[in-house]
Coordinates of C-alpha atoms in Angstrom, one line a residue:
Chain A
M233 CA 90.8 -20.6 -50.1
S234 CA 93.6 -21.7 -52.5
E235 CA 97.2 -20.6 -52.2
A236 CA 96.7 -18.4 -55.3
D237 CA 93.7 -16.7 -53.6
R238 CA 95.8 -15.8 -50.6
S239 CA 98.7 -14.3 -52.7
I240 CA 99.3 -10.9 -54.2
R241 CA 99.5 -10.8 -58.0
V242 CA 100.7 -7.9 -59.9
E243 CA 100.4 -8.2 -63.7
A244 CA 101.9 -5.7 -66.2
A245 CA 101.1 -2.9 -63.7
E246 CA 101.8 0.7 -64.9
L247 CA 101.5 3.8 -62.9
R248 CA 102.4 7.4 -63.9
Y249 CA 102.6 10.4 -61.7
G250 CA 101.3 13.7 -63.1
R251 CA 99.7 14.2 -66.5
A252 CA 99.1 11.2 -68.7
D253 CA 101.2 12.5 -71.6
T254 CA 104.0 14.3 -69.7
G255 CA 104.0 12.7 -66.3
T256 CA 106.7 10.5 -64.8
H257 CA 106.4 6.8 -65.2
A258 CA 106.9 5.2 -61.8
L259 CA 106.1 1.7 -62.9
R260 CA 106.4 0.4 -66.5
G261 CA 104.6 -2.9 -66.6
V262 CA 105.7 -4.7 -63.4
S263 CA 104.6 -8.3 -62.9
L264 CA 105.2 -10.5 -59.8
Q265 CA 103.5 -12.8 -57.4
A266 CA 104.0 -12.9 -53.6
M267 CA 102.9 -16.2 -52.2
P268 CA 101.6 -17.1 -48.7
G269 CA 104.4 -18.6 -46.5
E270 CA 107.2 -16.6 -48.1
V271 CA 109.1 -13.5 -47.3
L272 CA 109.5 -11.5 -50.5
M273 CA 112.0 -8.7 -50.5
I274 CA 111.8 -5.8 -53.0
R275 CA 115.0 -3.8 -53.3
G276 CA 116.2 -1.1 -55.6
P277 CA 117.8 2.3 -55.6
S278 CA 115.9 5.4 -54.6
G279 CA 113.3 6.5 -57.2
S280 CA 113.2 3.0 -58.7
G281 CA 109.5 2.6 -58.0
K282 CA 109.7 0.1 -55.1
T283 CA 107.6 2.3 -52.8
T284 CA 105.0 2.9 -55.5
L285 CA 104.9 -0.9 -56.0
L286 CA 104.4 -1.4 -52.3
Q287 CA 101.5 1.2 -52.4
L288 CA 99.9 -0.8 -55.2
M289 CA 100.3 -4.1 -53.3
G290 CA 98.9 -2.4 -50.2
A291 CA 95.7 -1.1 -52.0
L292 CA 96.8 2.4 -51.3
K293 CA 96.9 3.1 -55.0
T294 CA 95.5 1.4 -58.1
P295 CA 97.4 1.0 -61.3
D296 CA 96.8 3.0 -64.4
K297 CA 97.2 -0.1 -66.5
G298 CA 97.6 -3.8 -65.6
M299 CA 96.1 -5.5 -62.6
V300 CA 96.8 -6.0 -58.9
S301 CA 95.0 -8.7 -57.1
I302 CA 95.2 -9.0 -53.3
C303 CA 94.0 -12.3 -51.9
G304 CA 91.7 -12.7 -54.9
E305 CA 90.3 -9.2 -54.8
T306 CA 91.3 -7.0 -57.8
T307 CA 91.9 -3.4 -56.8
G308 CA 91.3 -1.7 -60.2
G309 CA 88.0 0.2 -60.3
C310 CA 87.5 -0.2 -56.5
S311 CA 86.1 2.8 -54.7
A312 CA 88.1 4.5 -51.9
A313 CA 85.9 2.9 -49.4
A314 CA 86.3 -0.6 -50.9
L315 CA 90.1 -0.2 -50.9
R316 CA 90.0 0.9 -47.2
S317 CA 87.9 -2.1 -46.4
L318 CA 90.4 -4.4 -48.2
R319 CA 93.3 -2.8 -46.3
L320 CA 91.6 -3.2 -43.0
R321 CA 90.6 -6.9 -43.6
R322 CA 93.6 -8.2 -45.5
I323 CA 96.7 -6.1 -45.0
G324 CA 98.9 -5.2 -42.1
F325 CA 101.4 -2.4 -42.5
V326 CA 104.8 -2.0 -40.8
F327 CA 106.4 1.3 -41.3
Q328 CA 110.0 2.5 -41.3
F329 CA 109.5 4.9 -38.5
F330 CA 106.9 2.8 -36.7
N331 CA 104.1 5.4 -37.0
L332 CA 102.9 4.8 -33.5
F333 CA 100.7 7.3 -31.7
P334 CA 103.0 8.9 -29.1
T335 CA 100.1 9.8 -26.8
L336 CA 98.8 6.2 -26.6
S337 CA 100.2 3.3 -24.7
A338 CA 101.5 0.2 -26.5
W339 CA 98.3 -1.8 -26.1
E340 CA 96.2 1.2 -27.2
N341 CA 98.3 1.5 -30.3
V342 CA 98.0 -2.2 -31.0
A343 CA 94.2 -2.1 -30.5
I344 CA 93.6 0.6 -33.1
P345 CA 92.8 -1.7 -36.0
L346 CA 90.2 -3.5 -33.9
D347 CA 88.7 -0.2 -32.8
I348 CA 88.4 0.9 -36.4
R349 CA 86.4 -2.3 -37.1
G350 CA 84.2 -1.5 -34.1
V351 CA 85.3 -4.2 -31.7
P352 CA 84.3 -3.2 -28.1
R353 CA 87.0 -1.7 -26.0
Q354 CA 87.3 -4.6 -23.5
D355 CA 87.7 -7.2 -26.2
S356 CA 90.2 -5.1 -28.2
E357 CA 92.2 -4.5 -25.0
R358 CA 92.3 -8.2 -24.2
A359 CA 93.4 -9.0 -27.7
A360 CA 96.0 -6.3 -27.9
R361 CA 97.6 -7.3 -24.6
A362 CA 97.7 -10.9 -25.8
M363 CA 99.3 -9.8 -29.1
L364 CA 101.9 -7.9 -27.2
E365 CA 102.7 -11.1 -25.2
E366 CA 103.2 -12.8 -28.5
V367 CA 105.8 -10.4 -29.6
G368 CA 107.5 -10.5 -26.2
L369 CA 106.3 -7.1 -24.9
G370 CA 103.6 -8.2 -22.5
D371 CA 105.3 -6.3 -19.7
R372 CA 105.5 -3.1 -21.8
A373 CA 101.8 -3.0 -22.7
D374 CA 101.1 0.2 -20.7
F375 CA 104.3 2.0 -21.8
K376 CA 104.1 4.9 -24.2
P377 CA 106.2 4.6 -27.4
G378 CA 108.6 7.2 -26.0
Q379 CA 109.4 4.9 -23.1
L380 CA 110.3 2.0 -25.5
S381 CA 113.5 1.3 -27.4
G382 CA 113.5 1.4 -31.2
G383 CA 113.3 -2.4 -31.5
Q384 CA 110.4 -2.5 -29.0
R385 CA 108.5 0.2 -30.9
Q386 CA 108.9 -1.8 -34.1
R387 CA 107.6 -4.9 -32.4
V388 CA 104.6 -2.9 -31.2
A389 CA 104.1 -1.8 -34.8
V390 CA 104.3 -5.4 -35.9
A391 CA 101.8 -6.4 -33.3
R392 CA 99.5 -3.7 -34.5
A393 CA 99.9 -4.9 -38.1
L394 CA 98.8 -8.4 -37.0
M395 CA 95.7 -7.4 -35.0
N396 CA 93.2 -8.0 -37.7
E397 CA 94.8 -11.3 -38.6
P398 CA 95.7 -10.1 -42.1
D399 CA 96.7 -12.4 -44.9
V400 CA 99.4 -9.9 -46.1
I401 CA 102.1 -8.0 -44.2
L402 CA 103.7 -5.2 -46.0
A403 CA 106.8 -3.8 -44.4
D404 CA 108.5 -0.6 -45.6
E405 CA 112.2 -0.5 -44.5
P406 CA 111.3 -2.2 -41.2
T407 CA 114.9 -2.3 -40.1
A408 CA 116.1 1.0 -41.3
A409 CA 115.6 2.8 -38.0
L410 CA 117.0 -0.1 -36.0
D411 CA 120.4 -1.4 -35.0
G412 CA 121.6 -4.8 -36.1
V413 CA 120.3 -6.8 -33.2
N414 CA 116.9 -5.2 -33.2
G415 CA 116.7 -5.4 -37.0
A416 CA 117.3 -9.1 -36.7
I417 CA 114.6 -9.6 -34.1
V418 CA 112.1 -7.8 -36.3
I419 CA 113.0 -9.8 -39.4
A420 CA 112.8 -13.0 -37.4
A421 CA 109.3 -12.1 -36.3
L422 CA 108.3 -11.4 -39.9
R423 CA 109.8 -14.8 -41.0
R424 CA 107.9 -16.6 -38.3
L425 CA 104.7 -15.0 -39.6
A426 CA 105.3 -16.2 -43.1
H427 CA 106.6 -19.6 -42.3
R428 CA 104.5 -20.6 -39.4
K429 CA 101.2 -18.9 -40.1
G430 CA 101.4 -18.8 -43.9
R431 CA 101.1 -15.1 -44.3
V432 CA 102.3 -13.2 -47.4
V433 CA 105.2 -11.0 -46.2
V434 CA 106.6 -8.3 -48.5
V435 CA 109.6 -6.3 -47.3
V436 CA 110.8 -3.2 -49.1
S437 CA 114.3 -2.4 -48.1
H438 CA 117.8 -1.1 -48.9
D439 CA 119.3 -3.2 -46.2
Q440 CA 121.7 -5.6 -47.9
R441 CA 121.8 -7.7 -44.7
L442 CA 118.2 -8.8 -45.2
Q443 CA 118.9 -10.6 -48.5
D444 CA 120.1 -13.8 -46.8
Q445 CA 117.1 -13.8 -44.4
V446 CA 114.3 -13.6 -46.9
D447 CA 113.0 -16.3 -49.1
R448 CA 113.1 -14.4 -52.4
C449 CA 114.4 -11.0 -53.5
I450 CA 113.4 -9.0 -56.5
T451 CA 115.2 -6.0 -57.8
I452 CA 113.4 -3.0 -59.4
E453 CA 115.0 -0.3 -61.4
D454 CA 113.4 2.6 -63.3
G455 CA 110.0 1.1 -62.7
L456 CA 110.8 -2.3 -64.1
V457 CA 111.6 -5.6 -62.3
V458 CA 115.1 -6.4 -63.5
A459 CA 115.7 -9.6 -61.5
T460 CA 113.1 -12.0 -60.2
P461 CA 113.6 -15.6 -59.2
A462 CA 110.7 -18.0 -59.5
P463 CA 108.1 -18.0 -56.7
P464 CA 108.7 -20.7 -54.2
A465 CA 106.6 -23.9 -54.0
P466 CA 103.2 -23.4 -52.4
F467 CA 103.0 -23.1 -48.7
S468 CA 102.8 -26.5 -47.0
P469 CA 103.3 -27.9 -43.5
R470 CA 106.5 -29.5 -44.7
R471 CA 108.0 -26.1 -45.7
V472 CA 106.9 -24.8 -42.4
S473 CA 108.6 -27.4 -40.4
E474 CA 111.8 -26.9 -42.6
S475 CA 111.6 -23.2 -41.8
I476 CA 111.1 -23.7 -38.1
G477 CA 113.8 -26.3 -38.0
Chain B
M895 CA 89.3 4.9 -28.8
T896 CA 88.5 8.1 -30.8
T897 CA 87.6 9.8 -27.6
L898 CA 90.8 8.7 -25.9
I899 CA 92.9 9.8 -28.9
A900 CA 91.0 13.2 -28.9
W901 CA 91.6 13.7 -25.2
R902 CA 95.2 12.7 -25.3
N903 CA 95.8 14.9 -28.3
L904 CA 94.5 17.8 -26.3
I905 CA 96.4 17.3 -23.1
H906 CA 99.6 16.4 -25.0
D907 CA 100.0 20.1 -25.6
P908 CA 98.6 21.7 -22.4
V909 CA 99.6 25.3 -23.3
R910 CA 97.6 25.1 -26.6
F911 CA 94.7 23.4 -24.7
A912 CA 94.7 26.2 -22.1
A913 CA 94.8 28.8 -24.8
T914 CA 91.9 27.2 -26.6
L915 CA 89.9 27.0 -23.3
I916 CA 90.6 30.6 -22.6
G917 CA 89.3 31.6 -26.0
I918 CA 86.2 29.5 -25.6
I919 CA 85.6 30.9 -22.1
F920 CA 85.9 34.5 -23.4
S921 CA 83.6 33.8 -26.2
V922 CA 81.0 31.9 -24.2
V923 CA 81.0 34.5 -21.4
L924 CA 80.5 37.2 -24.0
M925 CA 77.6 35.3 -25.5
A926 CA 76.2 34.5 -22.1
V927 CA 76.3 38.1 -20.7
Q928 CA 74.8 39.5 -23.9
A929 CA 72.1 36.8 -23.8
G930 CA 71.6 37.3 -20.1
M931 CA 71.2 41.1 -20.6
L932 CA 68.7 40.4 -23.4
L933 CA 66.7 38.1 -21.1
G934 CA 67.0 40.7 -18.4
F935 CA 65.8 43.5 -20.7
A936 CA 62.9 41.3 -21.7
E937 CA 62.0 40.7 -18.1
T938 CA 62.4 44.3 -17.2
T939 CA 60.3 45.7 -20.0
T940 CA 57.4 43.5 -19.2
G941 CA 57.5 43.6 -15.4
L942 CA 54.6 46.0 -15.0
V943 CA 52.3 43.9 -17.2
R944 CA 53.4 40.5 -15.9
Q945 CA 53.1 41.4 -12.3
S946 CA 49.7 43.1 -12.8
R947 CA 47.5 40.1 -12.0
A948 CA 45.2 41.4 -14.6
N949 CA 44.0 39.1 -17.3
I950 CA 43.2 41.6 -20.0
W951 CA 44.4 45.1 -20.8
L952 CA 42.4 47.7 -22.6
V953 CA 44.9 50.2 -24.1
P954 CA 44.6 53.3 -26.3
R955 CA 44.7 52.5 -30.0
G956 CA 48.2 52.1 -31.4
T957 CA 49.9 51.7 -28.0
T958 CA 53.3 50.0 -28.5
N959 CA 54.4 49.5 -25.0
V960 CA 53.3 49.8 -21.4
D961 CA 55.5 52.8 -20.6
Q962 CA 54.1 55.2 -23.2
S963 CA 50.4 55.6 -24.1
A964 CA 47.7 58.1 -24.8
I965 CA 44.7 58.5 -22.5
L966 CA 41.5 56.4 -22.4
P967 CA 38.3 58.3 -21.6
Q968 CA 36.2 57.5 -18.5
R969 CA 33.6 55.6 -20.5
T970 CA 36.1 52.8 -21.4
Y971 CA 36.2 51.8 -17.7
F972 CA 32.4 51.5 -17.6
Q973 CA 32.3 49.7 -21.0
A974 CA 34.6 47.1 -19.5
L975 CA 32.7 46.8 -16.2
K976 CA 29.4 46.0 -17.9
T977 CA 30.9 43.4 -20.2
A978 CA 29.8 39.8 -19.4
G979 CA 32.5 37.7 -17.8
V980 CA 34.4 40.6 -16.2
A981 CA 34.9 40.1 -12.5
E982 CA 36.8 43.4 -11.9
A983 CA 38.0 46.4 -13.8
A984 CA 40.4 49.0 -12.7
R985 CA 41.8 52.3 -14.0
H986 CA 45.5 52.5 -14.3
I987 CA 47.8 55.4 -14.9
V988 CA 51.3 55.2 -16.3
R989 CA 52.9 58.6 -17.1
F990 CA 56.3 60.1 -17.4
V991 CA 56.7 63.1 -14.9
S992 CA 59.5 65.0 -13.3
W993 CA 60.9 64.2 -9.9
R994 CA 62.8 67.0 -8.2
L995 CA 66.1 65.9 -6.8
P996 CA 67.1 67.2 -3.3
R997 CA 70.6 68.1 -4.5
G998 CA 69.1 70.1 -7.4
G999 CA 68.0 69.2 -10.8
S1000 CA 65.3 66.7 -11.8
Q1001 CA 64.9 63.2 -12.8
L1002 CA 62.3 61.7 -15.2
V1003 CA 60.2 59.1 -13.4
I1004 CA 57.2 57.0 -14.4
V1005 CA 54.2 57.4 -12.1
V1006 CA 52.2 54.2 -11.8
G1007 CA 48.8 55.0 -10.4
F1008 CA 46.9 51.8 -9.5
D1009 CA 43.6 51.0 -7.9
P1010 CA 44.3 50.1 -4.3
V1011 CA 40.9 48.3 -4.0
S1012 CA 41.6 45.8 -6.8
G1013 CA 45.3 45.9 -6.3
L1014 CA 45.8 45.3 -10.0
A1015 CA 49.2 46.4 -11.3
G1016 CA 50.4 47.7 -8.0
P1017 CA 54.0 47.4 -6.7
W1018 CA 55.5 44.0 -6.3
N1019 CA 58.4 42.6 -4.2
V1020 CA 57.6 45.2 -1.5
V1021 CA 60.4 45.0 1.0
E1022 CA 59.6 47.9 3.2
G1023 CA 56.3 49.7 4.0
S1024 CA 53.0 48.5 2.8
V1025 CA 50.9 48.8 -0.3
A1026 CA 47.9 49.8 1.8
A1027 CA 49.8 52.9 2.9
L1028 CA 49.7 54.2 -0.7
S1029 CA 46.0 54.9 -0.4
A1030 CA 46.7 57.9 1.8
P1031 CA 47.4 61.2 0.1
H1032 CA 50.9 62.0 -1.1
M1033 CA 52.2 58.4 -0.4
V1034 CA 54.5 56.9 -3.0
M1035 CA 56.7 53.8 -3.2
I1036 CA 59.9 53.5 -5.2
D1037 CA 62.5 50.7 -5.8
R1038 CA 65.6 50.4 -3.7
L1039 CA 67.7 50.2 -6.9
Y1040 CA 66.8 53.8 -7.6
A1041 CA 66.7 55.3 -4.1
A1042 CA 70.1 56.8 -4.3
K1043 CA 69.5 58.1 -7.8
L1044 CA 66.3 59.8 -6.6
G1045 CA 68.0 61.1 -3.4
V1046 CA 65.8 59.0 -1.1
R1047 CA 67.2 57.5 2.1
A1048 CA 64.3 56.1 4.1
I1049 CA 60.6 55.9 4.5
G1050 CA 59.1 59.2 5.4
D1051 CA 61.4 61.2 3.1
S1052 CA 59.6 64.1 1.6
V1053 CA 60.0 64.6 -2.1
E1054 CA 58.5 66.7 -5.0
I1055 CA 56.9 65.2 -8.0
S1056 CA 55.6 67.5 -10.8
G1057 CA 55.9 70.4 -8.3
R1058 CA 53.7 68.6 -5.7
R1059 CA 54.6 67.1 -2.4
A1060 CA 55.0 63.4 -2.0
I1061 CA 56.2 61.1 0.8
V1062 CA 58.0 57.9 0.4
A1063 CA 55.9 55.2 2.1
G1064 CA 57.9 52.1 1.1
F1065 CA 60.3 50.3 -1.1
T1066 CA 60.2 47.5 -3.6
Q1067 CA 63.2 45.4 -4.6
G1068 CA 63.9 44.6 -8.3
A1069 CA 61.1 46.5 -9.9
R1070 CA 63.4 47.7 -12.7
T1071 CA 62.4 49.8 -15.6
F1072 CA 63.9 49.5 -19.1
T1073 CA 63.8 53.3 -19.7
Q1074 CA 65.9 54.1 -16.6
A1075 CA 63.1 56.4 -15.5
P1076 CA 62.2 54.7 -12.2
Y1077 CA 58.7 53.6 -11.4
V1078 CA 57.0 55.6 -8.7
F1079 CA 54.0 53.6 -7.4
T1080 CA 51.0 55.4 -5.9
S1081 CA 47.3 55.2 -5.8
Y1082 CA 45.2 56.2 -8.8
A1083 CA 43.9 59.1 -6.8
N1084 CA 47.4 60.3 -5.9
A1085 CA 48.6 59.8 -9.5
L1086 CA 45.9 62.2 -10.7
R1087 CA 47.7 64.9 -8.7
Y1088 CA 51.1 64.2 -10.3
T1089 CA 49.9 63.9 -13.9
E1090 CA 47.8 65.8 -16.3
V1091 CA 45.2 62.9 -16.4
L1092 CA 41.7 64.0 -15.7
D1093 CA 39.7 62.3 -13.0
G1094 CA 38.0 59.2 -14.4
D1095 CA 40.4 58.9 -17.4
A1096 CA 43.2 56.5 -17.4
S1097 CA 46.2 55.2 -19.4
Y1098 CA 44.8 51.7 -19.3
V1099 CA 41.8 49.8 -18.0
L1100 CA 42.7 46.5 -16.5
V1101 CA 40.3 43.6 -16.3
R1102 CA 40.2 40.5 -14.2
A1103 CA 38.0 37.8 -15.7
Q1104 CA 35.5 35.8 -13.8
P1105 CA 36.8 32.3 -12.8
G1106 CA 36.5 29.8 -15.6
I1107 CA 35.9 32.4 -18.3
A1108 CA 37.8 31.8 -21.6
L1109 CA 39.9 34.8 -22.3
A1110 CA 39.8 34.9 -26.1
P1111 CA 36.0 35.3 -26.3
L1112 CA 36.1 37.8 -23.5
V1113 CA 38.8 39.8 -25.3
A1114 CA 36.5 39.8 -28.4
R1115 CA 33.5 41.0 -26.3
L1116 CA 35.5 43.7 -24.7
Q1117 CA 36.8 44.8 -28.1
A1118 CA 33.2 45.0 -29.3
A1119 CA 32.2 47.0 -26.2
A1120 CA 35.1 49.4 -26.5
P1121 CA 35.9 49.7 -30.2
N1122 CA 38.2 52.7 -29.8
T1123 CA 40.7 50.7 -27.8
D1124 CA 43.1 47.8 -28.4
V1125 CA 42.1 44.9 -26.2
M1126 CA 44.6 42.1 -25.5
T1127 CA 45.6 39.6 -22.9
A1128 CA 48.3 40.5 -20.4
E1129 CA 50.6 38.0 -22.2
A1130 CA 50.0 39.6 -25.5
F1131 CA 50.6 43.1 -24.2
A1132 CA 53.8 41.9 -22.4
A1133 CA 55.0 40.4 -25.6
K1134 CA 54.2 43.6 -27.6
T1135 CA 56.0 45.7 -25.0
R1136 CA 59.0 43.4 -25.0
D1137 CA 59.2 43.3 -28.8
Y1138 CA 59.0 47.1 -29.0
W1139 CA 61.8 47.8 -26.6
I1140 CA 64.0 44.9 -27.6
F1141 CA 63.7 45.1 -31.4
T1142 CA 62.2 48.5 -32.4
T1143 CA 64.7 50.5 -30.4
G1144 CA 67.8 48.5 -31.5
A1145 CA 68.7 47.5 -28.0
G1146 CA 68.0 43.9 -28.7
S1147 CA 69.8 44.0 -32.1
A1148 CA 72.9 45.4 -30.3
L1149 CA 72.9 42.6 -27.8
I1150 CA 72.3 40.0 -30.5
M1151 CA 75.2 41.4 -32.5
G1152 CA 77.4 41.3 -29.4
A1153 CA 76.5 37.6 -28.8
S1154 CA 77.1 36.8 -32.5
L1155 CA 80.5 38.5 -32.3
G1156 CA 81.3 36.4 -29.3
A1157 CA 80.4 33.3 -31.2
L1158 CA 82.5 34.4 -34.1
V1159 CA 85.5 35.0 -31.9
G1160 CA 85.0 31.5 -30.4
I1161 CA 84.7 29.9 -33.8
V1162 CA 87.9 31.6 -35.1
I1163 CA 89.9 30.7 -32.0
V1164 CA 88.8 27.0 -31.9
A1165 CA 89.1 26.6 -35.6
Q1166 CA 92.6 27.8 -35.8
T1167 CA 93.6 25.6 -32.8
L1168 CA 92.0 22.5 -34.2
Y1169 CA 93.4 23.1 -37.6
A1170 CA 96.9 23.6 -36.3
A1171 CA 96.6 20.5 -34.1
T1172 CA 95.4 18.5 -37.0
L1173 CA 98.2 19.6 -39.3
E1174 CA 100.7 18.8 -36.5
R1175 CA 99.3 15.2 -36.4
I1176 CA 98.6 14.8 -40.1
G1177 CA 101.1 11.9 -40.2
E1178 CA 99.1 10.0 -37.5
Y1179 CA 95.9 10.6 -39.4
A1180 CA 97.5 9.3 -42.6
T1181 CA 98.6 6.2 -40.7
L1182 CA 95.0 5.6 -39.6
A1183 CA 93.8 6.1 -43.1
A1184 CA 96.4 3.7 -44.4
I1185 CA 95.4 1.1 -41.9
G1186 CA 91.8 1.4 -43.1
A1187 CA 90.1 4.1 -41.1
G1188 CA 87.4 6.0 -42.9
H1189 CA 86.8 9.7 -43.0
G1190 CA 84.1 9.3 -40.3
Y1191 CA 86.7 7.7 -37.9
L1192 CA 89.2 10.5 -38.5
S1193 CA 86.5 13.2 -38.3
A1194 CA 85.3 11.7 -35.0
I1195 CA 88.6 12.4 -33.4
V1196 CA 88.5 16.1 -34.5
I1197 CA 84.9 16.5 -33.5
K1198 CA 85.5 15.0 -30.1
Q1199 CA 88.4 17.3 -29.6
A1200 CA 86.1 20.2 -30.4
L1201 CA 83.4 18.8 -28.1
I1202 CA 85.8 18.3 -25.2
C1203 CA 87.0 21.9 -25.6
G1204 CA 83.5 23.1 -25.9
A1205 CA 82.2 21.2 -22.9
A1206 CA 85.1 22.2 -20.7
G1207 CA 85.1 25.8 -21.9
Y1208 CA 81.3 26.0 -21.4
G1209 CA 81.5 24.6 -17.9
I1210 CA 83.9 27.2 -16.8
A1211 CA 82.3 30.0 -18.8
A1212 CA 78.9 29.2 -17.3
L1213 CA 80.3 29.6 -13.8
V1214 CA 82.0 32.9 -14.7
A1215 CA 78.7 34.2 -16.3
L1216 CA 76.6 33.2 -13.3
S1217 CA 79.1 35.0 -11.1
I1218 CA 78.8 38.1 -13.2
A1219 CA 75.0 37.9 -13.0
F1220 CA 75.2 37.5 -9.3
A1221 CA 77.4 40.5 -9.0
A1222 CA 75.1 42.5 -11.2
R1223 CA 71.9 41.6 -9.2
G1224 CA 71.8 45.1 -7.7
A1225 CA 72.5 46.9 -10.9
P1226 CA 69.8 48.7 -12.9
A1227 CA 70.4 46.5 -15.9
A1228 CA 69.5 42.9 -15.0
I1229 CA 71.5 39.9 -16.3
L1230 CA 69.2 37.0 -16.2
F1231 CA 69.9 33.3 -16.7
T1232 CA 67.2 30.6 -16.8
P1233 CA 68.0 26.9 -16.9
S1234 CA 66.7 26.8 -20.5
A1235 CA 68.9 29.7 -21.5
L1236 CA 71.9 28.0 -20.0
G1237 CA 70.9 24.8 -21.9
L1238 CA 70.7 26.7 -25.1
L1239 CA 74.0 28.4 -24.4
A1240 CA 75.6 25.0 -23.9
V1241 CA 74.1 23.8 -27.3
A1242 CA 75.4 27.0 -28.9
A1243 CA 78.9 26.5 -27.4
L1244 CA 79.1 22.9 -28.6
L1245 CA 77.7 23.9 -32.0
M1246 CA 80.3 26.7 -32.2
C1247 CA 83.1 24.2 -31.5
C1248 CA 81.7 21.7 -34.1
L1249 CA 81.5 24.4 -36.7
S1250 CA 85.1 25.3 -35.8
A1251 CA 86.1 21.7 -36.6
L1252 CA 84.9 21.9 -40.2
I1253 CA 88.1 23.3 -41.6
A1254 CA 90.2 20.6 -39.9
I1255 CA 87.8 18.0 -41.1
R1256 CA 88.0 19.3 -44.6
K1257 CA 91.8 19.0 -44.4
L1258 CA 91.3 15.3 -43.3
S1259 CA 89.2 14.7 -46.4
T1260 CA 92.2 15.5 -48.6
I1261 CA 94.6 13.3 -46.6
D1262 CA 96.7 10.9 -48.7
P1263 CA 97.4 7.6 -47.0
T1264 CA 100.3 6.9 -49.3
S1265 CA 102.2 9.7 -47.5
V1266 CA 103.0 7.2 -44.8
F1267 CA 105.4 5.5 -47.2
R1268 CA 107.3 8.7 -48.3

C-alpha cells in the first residue's frame, strides 16, 4: 500500500447543517491531506468547523459536496454499515473526556474494539493487557477508570484506540482534561505512534502548547482552512530515526 | 463482553436493579398464580372423569359438563353392555342435592353414585375408611377439604341428605369440585335414595373396553347402539367439561386477564427501567457506535440486561409462586404447577423482558455517534 493510500485526503469538502437552502455552512470547501508518519494538528476557534472536519475524517459523517478518502476508501455514498466497518478497521479515536466505561476495568475497556470484531475473550484479554503494558499501565490493567488519574485514563483511551491496529488516530482535544505533565505524556505517545509506526495522527485542539510538538498545524475559521503548510515528505525510516533521535 | 457490560450496567445501580427485580417478581408471581389457578381449575373440573378408569362415557344428549346432566333411561345401559368390545358397563349418578348442616341451614352437594362392583368413577385418594364400605346402606364418603364446611368431624357421623339419613364412612383427600358443591361419594343403590333418579336410570353409563380394542371404532359402535346419547372417550369428555367451566363461565377468561395484566405490569416496569438506564448511558453507547459497533452489538447489551433481569426475577418469583401453591394445597381452590407450566412461565417472563427492551433498542437505533465529539 502506497503512502497516499494510507493517508486521509479531504478535497473541497462542504457540509451544511439543517436545510440545504437555509442551513448553516459548517465547512465551505475544505481541502487537506494528512500523511502517515505525521502528527497533524487542526486548530481554530469554537464554531470554526474543526470538529465537523474531524467527523468527516473519522467517517462519522460524509460531506454534502467534495470528497473524503480514508486510506484509499472514499466515504461518500457509503452505507452506515460500511462507514462503521471503515471506522472499526482503520480508525482509532481518542476523546477529550476519555469516554471509558466506568463499570469496566482498564483491560476490559481496551479490549472492546476486539470484542466488536468478534475476537474471542481470551485472545482479546491477552492483547489488551499487552497493549496496556505498551502504554505503561500494565500494573493498572484491572483498575476501574475511577481508580486511575486523568493521564492514566487518557493512556487507557489511547490503548483502546490502538487495539485494532488502525492506520489513523483521530484525537479530539486529547490534552484538554489533563494537566501539563500528563498532556505531554499523551502527546509524546501520539508522536511515537506517528513517527515510529507510521500512523496518521490528527489532533484537534485549542491547546497552544501543542503547536511546537506536532509536525504540522492547520487553522480553520468559518468552515475554511485559512493557513496550511505543505504536507511533509513521505514517511520513511530516515524520518523515523530523526524523530526518535 | 456484551454480557459483562450488561451485568455491570445492572449492578452499577443496585437500587434500580432491585426495583426492577421486585417489579418482575411481582409480575411473574401474579402471572404464575393466575396460571396455577387456571391449571388447578382445569384439574379440578375434570377430576371425576379423569379418575373414573372408564374408557368411554355415554352421556345425555347436549351434556356440557360432568356435574350437570339429564337422565339416561335404563335401556342405555343394556345397549352399551351388548355392544361388541365392551368389557364392562356401569351406571353412574351425578346429581346436585341438599345436605343438611348440623348447625342449621343446608349446603348444596353433588351426590356421586357409582357401581361398587366395577368401581368405575368411585372415590379416589381415599385416606380414611374404605370404598367397599360404601356398598352398605346409608354410607357416604366426602373429602377432608369440605369436612368442616359440611359439619363432619369423623367417620361414623350421621348426616342428612335430601331429608334421608346418611353415615360418613370415609374421607378422600384432594377430590375437589369446581362448583364448590362438595362431592359425596356413595353406591349407585344409595344414590337412588338421595336423588330423584329412578332405579335403572342413570346420569351416565360408563364403559370399560376389552383389552386391545381400539376406542374410536368402539365409540362409533356405541353411538350407533345408543343413538339418543352422546358417546365420547373419557379424554374427550374431560376436555369438554374443562372447556365448559373454564371458558363458558368466564372463570378462565378472568384468570387469563389477570395473568395478562401481570405481564403488562412487568413489561411497563422493565421497559421504563431499561429505557432510563439506556438514556443514562447513551454517551457510552455513542462511543461504541463511534468505534464501529453495529446496532446488533448495542442491542445485545440491552437485551442481555433484560434477560438477566428476567432470569433473576423469574428464579425468585418461581420460588415465591411454589411457596404460595404449597401453602394453598389445603384450600378448596387448587394452585397447580407442572414442570411444563413452569417452563412456559420462564419463557413468558423472558419474552416479557425482551419486549420491554424494544423501546430502549429503538432509542439506540437513533443514536448519533458524532455526539461523542460535541
